[in-house]
Amino acid sequence: MKNRNIYFLLEQLSCFVLLVHVVLAANYAPRDKILLNCGANGETSDIDGRKWITDIGSKYVPPGMNSIVSDATLQKPSVPITPYMTARVFSSEYTYSFPLASGRKFLRLYFYPADYPNFDVTKGVFSVNAGQYTLLKNFSAYDTATNLNYDFISKEYSINVESGTLNVTFTPSRDTPNSYAFINGIEIVSHPDIYAGTSMLVGTFGSFDIDNFTALENVYRLNVGGQAISVNGDTGMYRQWEGDTAYIFGTAIGVSVDTDQNITISYPAGMPDYVAPVDVYETARSMGPTPEINLGFNLSWYFDVDTGFSYLVRLHFCEVAPDITKINQRVFEIFINNETAQPDADVIAWTTKSKVPVYKDYVVYLPSESPRQDLWLKLHPNTYMKPNRFDAILNGLEIFKINSSDGNLAGALPNPIQKQDIIDLSRVLPHDSGNKNGIIGGAIGGGIAAIFLVGFFLCFVSRRRKEKNQNSSDVTSNWIPLSLYENTHSSISTAKTNTTGSYARSAPSNLGRHFSFAEIKAATNNFDEARLLGEGGFGKVYKGEIDDGKTEVAIKRGNPLSDQGVNEFRTEIEMLSKLRHRHLVSLIGYCEEDTEMILVYDYMAHGTLREHLYKTQNLPLTWKKRLEICIGAASGLNYLHTGAKHTIIHRDVKTTNILLDKNWVAKVSDFGLSKTGPAMDHSHVSTVVKGSFGYLDPEYYRRQKLTEKSDVYSFGVVLFEILTARPALDPALPKEQVSLAEWALHSHKVGMLDQIIDPYLRGKIAPECFKIVTETAVKCLADVGTDRPSMWDVLHNLNTAIKLQESRDDGSANMVDEVSDEMPLNAKSKNIDGNLTDSTISNGLSTTLGGQSLATVDSDGLTGSDVFSQIMNLNGR
Ligand SMILES: *[C@@H]1O[C@H](CO)[C@@H](O)[C@H](O)[C@H]1NC(C)=O
Ligand SMILES: *[C@@H]1O[C@H](CO)[C@@H](O)[C@H](O)[C@H]1NC(C)=O
């Protein structure tokens, strides 16, 4: 109370306001700050520039305990050296003892489940206790990381220390023979008691106290409507904040609230501004500009959690829309786990002013019906209060698990990703309406879906851009860059897997290796043009060498003038670093310095698949090699569709995005990398069509419906491309042949598919193999997405096909060679009735592309903006 009066007094003296702000704006200065890099060789710095000390010879390691220090034998590319590459390994119980000032501490534990010499990675099963609390029980970092598809794991707890010492004990599991425990890093940082207090117990009339005896585990911490915030961007407590897009349910993602560029957040008297950083309050998500739409859905997030625990859900709010300044302008309901937590949330009513932060705490208990469950947060406009706007807003969110009465915080192993389940579900569930989760398909009809679809292509307007448009003070809707994971497919959203849980924290720090700009310059010989591999909308790609020339890499340097914002760049890194698959190009790391935005990838020695098919000096690929490459690419795409947390739609599958490494292993590239280049004009929706003509799903135009089946369509074109060795779009050919998809489908229909194959392959393809591949390709090109096979089916068929080819190659019998050589590929027009162009819009499009203006442009050189106007014209005909 005393403090509050002082603040009040100061506020009265307006000349002190500035001073107050300066005083309050200072970060929290933690009294205890221990960064212990276990097993390290001396002091090291992490990617955020923080210094870590070694535990070797440290005062926290009591004498007489048995342990060994070990180096991980392999550094996976995404794993930072500090604190992950060294470990302390224990075969018996081991205790670290930290003398600390009394009060609350964040205890953060870092695990890299790698091979440590003489230890079987699967036997690392153990418990961790801190003071009177059980943090982890029968914990296998290896199983956890495997199930979550993470390379490393970090955990954060908040514990009140009374006695002046915190003992952290590692105990190998008694249930696993030869088990051991290990730890890579321990971080202890004091924090002010900002989470204590009495909260409403949702679903009851009761309340719940968080007191000094309560330990918390942070399971989610999100900057809603904004970007990840690194440990240094926090208020001195080194908390990490993630973006929220990965947790939004369905396609009804709402919009990020755009604010004035010069927004100043003022923390109210009595609320210290270290509660959450300004960045959290500056950005928000709301439902969108159209009341009728907002009434039809809940803005929903879901979080995989352990059951049998209570959770503290802290919601951060700050009204940042310039035109909302009064009470009853925006009033909404908050549901937590389908119970009303707040019927009439009105941020201005809570804060009296706009741009003033406030947070609200709720506790919800999740009974243990099954080991894990989703915790739902939903917002919906309140109509009863008759507010000016039917809308809702949220700026930030933290979810903590609360210890059970016996002091336990340990929960169940997160569920593994069930690829097969996802595929089956996507087949079984209806596509749009009728499904209770079909928010877009059902409640919001086609036209609206179009709006959302457009949203996927618009990028965050970066801060830099905001500064350019000084005078626009309206609320404009910034759409988030969902280019990375559109879960537009409502049935897929239903089939989501429980993959994050309390381990989600590791995601933002899992960003791969950080390179300095100097390192990048050295790696590319100062961006030597002789090392240029290619150039795209994002910028130029160079060949580079890192680690003293030991590793060849491809370095993609963002064009500093490009509209591609910093935010999008970060989202890309965050997303790409989570996707790891043998058939996806992997991101090794990144460099972000001043205005530089650089991504570092594996180097692909054999370039693109296209370079080995046509218009090339390279030797033609054998049929088997082409099949192997397609199987690889199909498997990469199947992973994007089903293996990651969300269904990820590539949107730009083509032969130049299938890369080949030095062993001819196919890797899908450019997934999620937006191609919106410098020419992109945000004022025209028409410029943001994504994808390459010749490969585009016709349904995507007709219904604005983007699903993973759009990738299947493009892959069908790729299959015909390897069969025919001609471009997807060749404007120089006679009209009916311009589009490969159209031409191949027609040839199939009239039974002449064998006549358009690459002359080099004649006589080399086993007929059964040919039949399976062509039938699969034809099915991929089905007009309607639901008629197309899944990527899994395609993969399966191609695997069958290659086996048939192999058995034929051994037996060397009949091959497809019925093609008469006097009828070359380009001379087929006389056999065609010429009446093909009306079947799909893309057919019409390709015909137009055959016209003069674009005839000389290679299909991939065409950006959406170049040709979208053509589509519009066609639609209008
Ligand atoms: C929003 O969620 C609440 C709680 O689950 C539910 O009762 C309500 O029907 C939902 N509203 C809509 C429009 O989906
Ligand atoms: C948390 O654990 C402590 C220690 O066992 C216990 O005293 C406290 O009651 C527990 N809190 C809750 C909410 O059960």
mmCIF file with all atom_site columns, N, CA and C in Angstrom, residues 67 234 242 252 339 414 460 564-565 604 682 729 841:
data_model
loop_
_atom_site.group_PDB
_atom_site.id
_atom_site.type_symbol
_atom_site.label_atom_id
_atom_site.label_alt_id
_atom_site.label_comp_id
_atom_site.label_asym_id
_atom_site.label_entity_id
_atom_site.label_seq_id
_atom_site.pdbx_PDB_ins_code
_atom_site.Cartn_x
_atom_site.Cartn_y
_atom_site.Cartn_z
_atom_site.occupancy
_atom_site.B_iso_or_equiv
_atom_site.pdbx_formal_charge
_atom_site.auth_seq_id
_atom_site.auth_comp_id
_atom_site.auth_asym_id
_atom_site.auth_atom_id
_atom_site.pdbx_PDB_model_num
ATOM 1  N N  . SER A 1 67  ? 30.048  -38.151 -10.484 1.00 0.00 ? 67  SER A N  1
ATOM 2  C CA . SER A 1 67  ? 29.494  -37.736 -11.770 1.00 0.00 ? 67  SER A CA 1
ATOM 3  C C  . SER A 1 67  ? 30.633  -37.655 -12.762 1.00 0.00 ? 67  SER A C  1
ATOM 4  N N  . ASP A 1 234 ? 13.166  -9.405  -22.716 1.00 0.00 ? 234 ASP A N  1
ATOM 5  C CA . ASP A 1 234 ? 12.284  -9.447  -21.545 1.00 0.00 ? 234 ASP A CA 1
ATOM 6  C C  . ASP A 1 234 ? 12.713  -8.347  -20.571 1.00 0.00 ? 234 ASP A C  1
ATOM 7  N N  . GLU A 1 242 ? 6.926   -16.469 -27.099 1.00 0.00 ? 242 GLU A N  1
ATOM 8  C CA . GLU A 1 242 ? 6.751   -16.967 -28.467 1.00 0.00 ? 242 GLU A CA 1
ATOM 9  C C  . GLU A 1 242 ? 5.648   -16.189 -29.160 1.00 0.00 ? 242 GLU A C  1
ATOM 10 N N  . ALA A 1 252 ? -9.654  -19.363 -38.409 1.00 0.00 ? 252 ALA A N  1
ATOM 11 C CA . ALA A 1 252 ? -10.195 -18.098 -37.916 1.00 0.00 ? 252 ALA A CA 1
ATOM 12 C C  . ALA A 1 252 ? -9.170  -17.453 -37.012 1.00 0.00 ? 252 ALA A C  1
ATOM 13 N N  . GLU A 1 339 ? -15.633 -22.995 -20.169 1.00 0.00 ? 339 GLU A N  1
ATOM 14 C CA . GLU A 1 339 ? -16.369 -22.374 -19.068 1.00 0.00 ? 339 GLU A CA 1
ATOM 15 C C  . GLU A 1 339 ? -16.162 -20.865 -19.175 1.00 0.00 ? 339 GLU A C  1
ATOM 16 N N  . PRO A 1 414 ? 4.807   -36.334 -23.517 1.00 0.00 ? 414 PRO A N  1
ATOM 17 C CA . PRO A 1 414 ? 3.922   -35.845 -24.584 1.00 0.00 ? 414 PRO A CA 1
ATOM 18 C C  . PRO A 1 414 ? 3.678   -36.928 -25.623 1.00 0.00 ? 414 PRO A C  1
ATOM 19 N N  . PHE A 1 460 ? 3.111   -9.430  -42.473 1.00 0.00 ? 460 PHE A N  1
ATOM 20 C CA . PHE A 1 460 ? 3.197   -8.405  -41.477 1.00 0.00 ? 460 PHE A CA 1
ATOM 21 C C  . PHE A 1 460 ? 3.833   -7.182  -42.098 1.00 0.00 ? 460 PHE A C  1
ATOM 22 N N  . GLN A 1 564 ? 9.967   -7.686  -47.384 1.00 0.00 ? 564 GLN A N  1
ATOM 23 C CA . GLN A 1 564 ? 9.845   -8.811  -46.479 1.00 0.00 ? 564 GLN A CA 1
ATOM 24 C C  . GLN A 1 564 ? 10.331  -8.378  -45.105 1.00 0.00 ? 564 GLN A C  1
ATOM 25 N N  . GLY A 1 565 ? 9.444   -8.304  -44.177 1.00 0.00 ? 565 GLY A N  1
ATOM 26 C CA . GLY A 1 565 ? 9.774   -7.678  -42.913 1.00 0.00 ? 565 GLY A CA 1
ATOM 27 C C  . GLY A 1 565 ? 10.618  -8.537  -42.004 1.00 0.00 ? 565 GLY A C  1
ATOM 28 N N  . MET A 1 604 ? 23.471  -27.681 -51.733 1.00 0.00 ? 604 MET A N  1
ATOM 29 C CA . MET A 1 604 ? 22.957  -28.767 -52.575 1.00 0.00 ? 604 MET A CA 1
ATOM 30 C C  . MET A 1 604 ? 23.813  -28.850 -53.839 1.00 0.00 ? 604 MET A C  1
ATOM 31 N N  . HIS A 1 682 ? 1.308   -3.910  -51.529 1.00 0.00 ? 682 HIS A N  1
ATOM 32 C CA . HIS A 1 682 ? 0.329   -4.343  -50.531 1.00 0.00 ? 682 HIS A CA 1
ATOM 33 C C  . HIS A 1 682 ? -1.078  -3.831  -50.811 1.00 0.00 ? 682 HIS A C  1
ATOM 34 N N  . LEU A 1 729 ? 5.085   -25.159 -68.263 1.00 0.00 ? 729 LEU A N  1
ATOM 35 C CA . LEU A 1 729 ? 4.425   -24.190 -69.125 1.00 0.00 ? 729 LEU A CA 1
ATOM 36 C C  . LEU A 1 729 ? 5.426   -23.828 -70.205 1.00 0.00 ? 729 LEU A C  1
ATOM 37 N N  . ILE A 1 841 ? -9.876  -23.171 -65.069 1.00 0.00 ? 841 ILE A N  1
ATOM 38 C CA . ILE A 1 841 ? -9.416  -21.803 -65.236 1.00 0.00 ? 841 ILE A CA 1
ATOM 39 C C  . ILE A 1 841 ? -7.930  -21.785 -65.556 1.00 0.00 ? 841 ILE A C  1
#
